[in-house]
Coordinates of C-alpha atoms and ligand atoms in Angstrom, one line a residue:
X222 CA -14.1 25.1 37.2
X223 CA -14.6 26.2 33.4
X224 CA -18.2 27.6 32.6
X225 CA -20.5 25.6 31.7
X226 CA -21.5 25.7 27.6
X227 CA -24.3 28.3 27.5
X228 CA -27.3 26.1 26.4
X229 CA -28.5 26.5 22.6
X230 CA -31.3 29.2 22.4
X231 CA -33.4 29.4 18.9
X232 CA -32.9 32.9 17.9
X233 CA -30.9 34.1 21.0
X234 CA -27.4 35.3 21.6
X235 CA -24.2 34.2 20.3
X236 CA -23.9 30.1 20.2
X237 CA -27.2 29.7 18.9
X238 CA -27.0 31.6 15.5
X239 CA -23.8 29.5 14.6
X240 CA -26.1 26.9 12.3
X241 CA -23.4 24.6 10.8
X242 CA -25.9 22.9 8.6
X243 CA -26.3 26.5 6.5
X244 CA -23.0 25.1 4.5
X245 CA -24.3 22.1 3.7
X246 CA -27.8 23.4 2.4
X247 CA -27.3 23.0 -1.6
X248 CA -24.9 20.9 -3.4
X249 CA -23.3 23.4 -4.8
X250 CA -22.1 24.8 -1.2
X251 CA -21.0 21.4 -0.1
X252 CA -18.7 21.3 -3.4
X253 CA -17.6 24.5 -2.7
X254 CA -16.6 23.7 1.2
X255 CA -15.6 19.8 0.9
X256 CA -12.1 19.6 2.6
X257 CA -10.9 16.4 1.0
X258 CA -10.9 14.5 -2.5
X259 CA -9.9 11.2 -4.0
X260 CA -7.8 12.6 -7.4
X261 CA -7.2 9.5 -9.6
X262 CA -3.6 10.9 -9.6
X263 CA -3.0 10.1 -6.3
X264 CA -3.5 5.8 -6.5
X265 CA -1.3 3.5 -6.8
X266 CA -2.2 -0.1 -8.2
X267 CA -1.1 -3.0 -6.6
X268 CA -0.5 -6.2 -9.4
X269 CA 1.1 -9.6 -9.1
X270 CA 3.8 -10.6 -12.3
X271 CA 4.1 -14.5 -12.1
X272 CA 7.0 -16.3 -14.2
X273 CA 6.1 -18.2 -17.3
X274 CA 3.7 -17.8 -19.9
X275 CA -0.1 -18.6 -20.5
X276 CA -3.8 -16.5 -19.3
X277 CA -4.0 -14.3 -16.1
X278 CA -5.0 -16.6 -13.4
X279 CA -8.0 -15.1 -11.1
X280 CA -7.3 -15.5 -7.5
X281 CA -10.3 -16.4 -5.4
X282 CA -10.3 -14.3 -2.2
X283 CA -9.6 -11.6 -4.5
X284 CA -12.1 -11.1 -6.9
X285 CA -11.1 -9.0 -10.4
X286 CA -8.1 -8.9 -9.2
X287 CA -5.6 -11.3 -11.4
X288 CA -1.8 -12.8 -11.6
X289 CA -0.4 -11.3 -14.5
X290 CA 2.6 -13.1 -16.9
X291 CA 5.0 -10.8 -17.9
X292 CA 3.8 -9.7 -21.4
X293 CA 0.1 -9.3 -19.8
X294 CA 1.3 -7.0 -17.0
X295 CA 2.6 -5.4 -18.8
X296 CA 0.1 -4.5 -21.1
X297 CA -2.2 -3.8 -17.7
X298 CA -0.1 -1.9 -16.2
X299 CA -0.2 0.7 -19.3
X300 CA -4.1 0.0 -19.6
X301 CA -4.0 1.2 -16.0
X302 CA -1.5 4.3 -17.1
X303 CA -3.6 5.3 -19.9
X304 CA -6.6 5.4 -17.0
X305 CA -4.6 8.3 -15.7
X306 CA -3.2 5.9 -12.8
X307 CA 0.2 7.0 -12.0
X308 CA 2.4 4.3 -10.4
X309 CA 1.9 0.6 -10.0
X310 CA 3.1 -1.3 -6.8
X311 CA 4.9 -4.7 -8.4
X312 CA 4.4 -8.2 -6.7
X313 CA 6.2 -11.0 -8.0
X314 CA 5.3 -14.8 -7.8
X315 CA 8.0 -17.6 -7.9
X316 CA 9.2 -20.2 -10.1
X317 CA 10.8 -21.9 -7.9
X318 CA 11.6 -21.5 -3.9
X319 CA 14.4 -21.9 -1.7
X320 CA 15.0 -21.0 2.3
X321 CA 17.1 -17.9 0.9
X322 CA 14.9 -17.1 -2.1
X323 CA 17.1 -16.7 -4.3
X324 CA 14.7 -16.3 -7.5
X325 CA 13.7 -12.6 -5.4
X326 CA 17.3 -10.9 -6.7
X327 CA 17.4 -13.0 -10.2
X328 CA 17.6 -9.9 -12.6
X329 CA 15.2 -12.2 -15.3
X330 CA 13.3 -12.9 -12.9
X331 CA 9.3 -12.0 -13.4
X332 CA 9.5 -8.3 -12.0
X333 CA 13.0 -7.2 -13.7
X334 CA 11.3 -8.5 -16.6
X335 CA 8.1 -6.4 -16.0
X336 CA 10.3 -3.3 -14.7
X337 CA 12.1 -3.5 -18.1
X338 CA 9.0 -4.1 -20.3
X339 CA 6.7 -1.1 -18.2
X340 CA 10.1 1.5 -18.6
X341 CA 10.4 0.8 -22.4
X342 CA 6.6 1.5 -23.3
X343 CA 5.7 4.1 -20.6
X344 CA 8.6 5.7 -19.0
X345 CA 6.5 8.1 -17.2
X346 CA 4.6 5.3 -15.6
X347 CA 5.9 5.2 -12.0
X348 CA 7.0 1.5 -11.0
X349 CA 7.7 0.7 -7.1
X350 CA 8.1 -3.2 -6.6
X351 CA 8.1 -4.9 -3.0
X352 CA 10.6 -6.1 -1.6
X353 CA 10.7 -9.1 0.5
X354 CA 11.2 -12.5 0.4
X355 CA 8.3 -14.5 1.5
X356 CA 6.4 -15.2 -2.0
X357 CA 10.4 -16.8 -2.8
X358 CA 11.5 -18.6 0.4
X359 CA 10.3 -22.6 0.6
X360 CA 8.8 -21.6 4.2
X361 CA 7.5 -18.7 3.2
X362 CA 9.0 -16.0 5.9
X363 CA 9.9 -12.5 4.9
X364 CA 13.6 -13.6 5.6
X365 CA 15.8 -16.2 6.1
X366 CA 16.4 -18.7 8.8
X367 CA 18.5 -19.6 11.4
X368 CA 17.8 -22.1 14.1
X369 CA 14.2 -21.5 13.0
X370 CA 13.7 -18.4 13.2
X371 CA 14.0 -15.3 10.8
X372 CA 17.8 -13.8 11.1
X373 CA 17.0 -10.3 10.7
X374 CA 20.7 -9.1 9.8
X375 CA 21.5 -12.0 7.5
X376 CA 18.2 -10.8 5.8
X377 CA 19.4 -7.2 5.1
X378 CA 21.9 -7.9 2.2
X379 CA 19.6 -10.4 0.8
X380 CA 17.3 -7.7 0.5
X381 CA 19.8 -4.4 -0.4
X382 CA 20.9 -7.2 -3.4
X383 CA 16.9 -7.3 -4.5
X384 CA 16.5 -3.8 -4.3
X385 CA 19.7 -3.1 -6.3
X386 CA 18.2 -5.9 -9.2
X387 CA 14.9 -3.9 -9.4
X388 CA 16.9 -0.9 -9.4
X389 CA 19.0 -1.3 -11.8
X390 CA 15.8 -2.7 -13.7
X391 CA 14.5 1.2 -13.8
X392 CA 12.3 0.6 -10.4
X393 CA 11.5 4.7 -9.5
X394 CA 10.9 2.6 -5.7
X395 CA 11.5 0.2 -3.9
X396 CA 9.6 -0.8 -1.2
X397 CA 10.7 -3.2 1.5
X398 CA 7.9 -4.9 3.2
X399 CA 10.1 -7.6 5.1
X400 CA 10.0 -5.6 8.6
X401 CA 13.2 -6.4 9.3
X402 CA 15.1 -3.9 11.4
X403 CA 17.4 -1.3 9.5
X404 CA 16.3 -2.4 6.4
X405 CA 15.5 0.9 4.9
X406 CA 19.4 1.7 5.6
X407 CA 20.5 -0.9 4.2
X408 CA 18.6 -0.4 1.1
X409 CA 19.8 3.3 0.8
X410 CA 23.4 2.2 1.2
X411 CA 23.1 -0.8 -1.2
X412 CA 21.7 1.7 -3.7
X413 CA 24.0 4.7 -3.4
X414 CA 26.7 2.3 -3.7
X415 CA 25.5 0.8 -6.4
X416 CA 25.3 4.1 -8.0
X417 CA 21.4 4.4 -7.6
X418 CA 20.7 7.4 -5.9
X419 CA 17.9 8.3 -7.5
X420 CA 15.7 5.2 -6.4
X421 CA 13.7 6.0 -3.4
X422 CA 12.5 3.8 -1.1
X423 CA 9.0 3.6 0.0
X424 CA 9.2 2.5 3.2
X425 CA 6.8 0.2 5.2
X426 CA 7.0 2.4 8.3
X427 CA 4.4 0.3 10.3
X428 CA 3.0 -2.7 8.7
X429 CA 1.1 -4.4 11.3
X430 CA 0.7 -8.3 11.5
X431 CA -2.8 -8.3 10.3
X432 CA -5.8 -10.7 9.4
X433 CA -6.2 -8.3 6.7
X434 CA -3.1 -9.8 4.6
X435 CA -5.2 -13.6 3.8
X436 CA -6.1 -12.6 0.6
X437 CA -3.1 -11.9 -0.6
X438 CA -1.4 -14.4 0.4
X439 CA -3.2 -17.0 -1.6
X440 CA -2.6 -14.0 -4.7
X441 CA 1.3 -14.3 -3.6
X442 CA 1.3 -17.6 -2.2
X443 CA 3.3 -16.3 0.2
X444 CA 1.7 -17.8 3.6
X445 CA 4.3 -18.9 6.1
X446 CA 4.6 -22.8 6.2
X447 CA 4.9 -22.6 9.8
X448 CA 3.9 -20.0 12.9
X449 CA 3.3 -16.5 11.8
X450 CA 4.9 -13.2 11.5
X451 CA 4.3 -11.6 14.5
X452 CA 8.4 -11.6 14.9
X453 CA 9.1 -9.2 12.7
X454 CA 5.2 -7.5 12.0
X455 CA 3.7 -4.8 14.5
X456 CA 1.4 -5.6 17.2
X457 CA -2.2 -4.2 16.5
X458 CA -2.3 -3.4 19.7
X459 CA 0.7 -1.4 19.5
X460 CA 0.4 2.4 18.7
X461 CA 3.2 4.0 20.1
X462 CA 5.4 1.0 18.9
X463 CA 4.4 1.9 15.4
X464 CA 5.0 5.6 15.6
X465 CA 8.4 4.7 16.6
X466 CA 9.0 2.5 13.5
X467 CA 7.5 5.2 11.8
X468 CA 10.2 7.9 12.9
X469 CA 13.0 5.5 12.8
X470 CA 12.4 4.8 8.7
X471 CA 12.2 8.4 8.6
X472 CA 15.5 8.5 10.0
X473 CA 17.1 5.9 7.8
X474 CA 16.0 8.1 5.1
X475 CA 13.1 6.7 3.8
X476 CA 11.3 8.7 0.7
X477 CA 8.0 7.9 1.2
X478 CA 6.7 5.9 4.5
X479 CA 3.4 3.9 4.1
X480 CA 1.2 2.9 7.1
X481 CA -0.6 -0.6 6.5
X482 CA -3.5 -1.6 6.8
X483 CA -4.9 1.2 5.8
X484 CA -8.2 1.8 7.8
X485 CA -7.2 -0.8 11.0
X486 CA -4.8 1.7 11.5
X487 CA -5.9 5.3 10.6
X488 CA -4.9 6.5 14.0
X489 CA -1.0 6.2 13.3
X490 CA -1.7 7.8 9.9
X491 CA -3.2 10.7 11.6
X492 CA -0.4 11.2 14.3
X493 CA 2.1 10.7 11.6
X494 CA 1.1 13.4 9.4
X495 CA 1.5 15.7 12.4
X496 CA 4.9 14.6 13.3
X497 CA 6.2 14.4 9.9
X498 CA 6.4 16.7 6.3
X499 CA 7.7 13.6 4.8
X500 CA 5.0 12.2 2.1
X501 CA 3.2 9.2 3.6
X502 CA 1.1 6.8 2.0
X503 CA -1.7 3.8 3.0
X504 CA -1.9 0.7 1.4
X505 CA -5.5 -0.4 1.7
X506 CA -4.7 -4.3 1.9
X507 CA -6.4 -7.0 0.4
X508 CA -8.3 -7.8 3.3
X509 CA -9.7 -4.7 3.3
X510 CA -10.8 -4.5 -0.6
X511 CA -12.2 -8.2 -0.3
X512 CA -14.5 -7.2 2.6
X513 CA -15.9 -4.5 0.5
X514 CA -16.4 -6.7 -2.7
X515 CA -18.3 -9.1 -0.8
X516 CA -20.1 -6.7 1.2
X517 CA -21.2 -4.6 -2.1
X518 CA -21.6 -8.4 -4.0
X519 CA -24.4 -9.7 -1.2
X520 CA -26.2 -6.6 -1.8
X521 CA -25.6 -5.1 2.0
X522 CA -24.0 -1.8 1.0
X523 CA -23.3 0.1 -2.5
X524 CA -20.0 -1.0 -3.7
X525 CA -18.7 2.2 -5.0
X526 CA -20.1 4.6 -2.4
X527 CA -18.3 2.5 0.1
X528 CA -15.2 2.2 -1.8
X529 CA -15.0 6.4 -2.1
X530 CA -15.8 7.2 1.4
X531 CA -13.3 4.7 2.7
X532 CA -10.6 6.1 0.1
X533 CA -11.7 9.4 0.9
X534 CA -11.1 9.1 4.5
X535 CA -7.5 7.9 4.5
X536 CA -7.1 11.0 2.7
X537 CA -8.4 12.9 5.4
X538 CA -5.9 11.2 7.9
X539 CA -3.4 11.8 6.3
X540 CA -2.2 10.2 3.0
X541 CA -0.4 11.9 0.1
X542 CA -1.0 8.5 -1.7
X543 CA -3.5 5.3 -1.9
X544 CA -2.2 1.9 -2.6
X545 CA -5.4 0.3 -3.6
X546 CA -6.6 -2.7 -5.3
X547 CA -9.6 -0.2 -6.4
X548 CA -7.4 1.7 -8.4
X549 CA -9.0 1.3 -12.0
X550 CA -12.5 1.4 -10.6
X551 CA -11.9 4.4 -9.0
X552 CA -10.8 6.1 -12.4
X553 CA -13.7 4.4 -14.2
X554 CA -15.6 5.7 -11.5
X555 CA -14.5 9.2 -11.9
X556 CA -14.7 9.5 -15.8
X557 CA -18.7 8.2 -15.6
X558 CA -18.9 11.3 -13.0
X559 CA -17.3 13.3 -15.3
X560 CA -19.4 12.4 -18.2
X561 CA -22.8 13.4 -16.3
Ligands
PBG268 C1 4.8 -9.3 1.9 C2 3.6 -8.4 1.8 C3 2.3 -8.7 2.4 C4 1.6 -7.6 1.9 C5 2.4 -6.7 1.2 N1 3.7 -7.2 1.2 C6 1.8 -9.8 3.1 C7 2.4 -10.2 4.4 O1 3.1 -9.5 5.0 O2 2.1 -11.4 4.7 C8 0.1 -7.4 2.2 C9 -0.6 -6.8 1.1 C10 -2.1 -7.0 1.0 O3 -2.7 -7.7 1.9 O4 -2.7 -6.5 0.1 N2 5.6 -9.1 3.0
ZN269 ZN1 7.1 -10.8 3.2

């Protein structure tokens, strides 16, 4: 039997003169002692590059939070460099679909464009651009169809073929978000062949199939026209099924491996950091930045003070890197507290 905790005593022996609030007496100790921070340098911004021309179109599930043509995303993205943001996540919206989305690997397509536009002006500006085929494909899955349902390994060189496109665009990573299997191989072959090597991928090692995604879809307009993706996505209710994606992208040589959501699913952060040295990064979804808008809109909680601890705690699990929606009001955030 172990012993029992000696009780507390006021003044007595041992356990009782540890007093953990003496460190957090004055502000200037709990600077000192704080185990964790939120450096702008560590976001990355997640936009959406539509084809054509004409006004950023707002999206209403996700407010300040816009569709970008080309030219404008451009300009944002370097508005959001000269913010001190380091790397943008690139979503691209479709012209036209088709059950293969084949707009997804055309090189003039909207991201190749932006890719090419981003590089010229600000080639230390770190671009990763999804990869996946849902906001191209007429029924909106993440891959392609066969008897009516997604064929994961007729999938795989539809993707390797958009990765290479965005590659050869000058994408620093590309980041498949399709869930199919091997897909992270196939990317890393299609690349080295293709005389990429130095393109990473930033893998989605568990992307769970989550109610926290509705938002962007709407921003994407990527919502599957029929049944859902719980195929290909990871159950929420699955841990140890998401650690194992998690090794396996490691193993197919991912660069960077993302967990997503971001605070649904903290716990397989947490366990991943321990397993792995490998950078990993959270992409706090759009579900997840909309809940905190309209929270902080109705007046039930402070906007930013919710933003930063939720940001900051993701940290603490785990991630090297953000992907947030939040991005440029964290850094507007952090030069008013720098001002003071
Ligand atoms: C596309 C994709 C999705 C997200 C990132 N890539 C949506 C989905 O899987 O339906 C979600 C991002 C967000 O909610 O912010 N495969
Ligand atoms: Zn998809």
């Amino acid at each position: 039997m172990p012993r029992p905790h000696p009780p507390a005593r006021p003044g007595g022996g041992f356990p009782a003169k540890m007093r953990m609030r003496r460190l957090r007496r004055t502000s200037g100790l709990r600077e000192l002692l704080a185990e964790h921070d939120l450096p702008v340098r560590r976001l990355v911004y997640p936009m959406f590059v539509r084809p054509g021309s004409g006004a950023p179109e707002t999206i209403r599930s996700l407010p300040g939070i816009r569709r970008y043509a080309v030219d404008d995303a451009v300009r944002h993205a370097g508005d959001a460099h000269g913010q001190g943001i380091p790397a943008v996540l690139l979503f691209g919206l479709a012209h036209r679909k088709d059950p293969r989305g084949r707009e997804a690997r055309d090189p003039s397509g909207a991201v190749p464009r932006a890719i090419r536009g981003i590089k010229r002006l600000w080639p230390d500006l770190v671009v990763a651009t999804d990869v996946c085929l849902c906001a191209y494909t007429s029924h909106g899955h993440c891959g392609v169809l066969k008897d009516g349902r997604v064929d994961n390994d007729a999938t795989l060189p539809l993707l390797a073929e958009m990765a290479a496109v965005h590659a050869a665009a000058g994408a620093d990573f590309v980041a498949p978000s399709a869930m199919m299997d091997h897909q992270v191989a196939a990317l890393r072959h299609a690349l080295d062949d293709q005389g990429f090597s130095g393109t990473g991928v930033l893998a989605y090692g568990a992307k769970f199939a989550s109610a926290f995604y509705g938002p962007f879809r709407d921003a994407a307009d990527s919502a599957p026209a029929f049944g859902d993706r719980r195929e290909y996505q990871l159950d929420p209710r699955n841990g140890r099924e998401a650690d194992r994606e998690i090794d396996l992208d490691v193993e197919e040589g991912a660069d960077i491996v993302m967990v997503k959501p971001a605070l649904p699913a903290l716990d397989i952060l947490a366990r991943a950091r321990q397993r792995h040295a490998i950078p990993l990064a959270a992409f706090q979804v759009s579900g997840e930045y909309a809940m905190l808008k309209a929270a902080g809109r109705a007046g039930a909680l402070d906007e930013a003070a919710a933003v930063m601890e939720s940001l900051t705690v993701i940290r603490r699990a785990g991630a090297d890197l953000i992907v947030t929606y939040f991005a440029p009001d964290v850094a507007r955030w952090a030069r008013r507290s720098e001002e003071r």
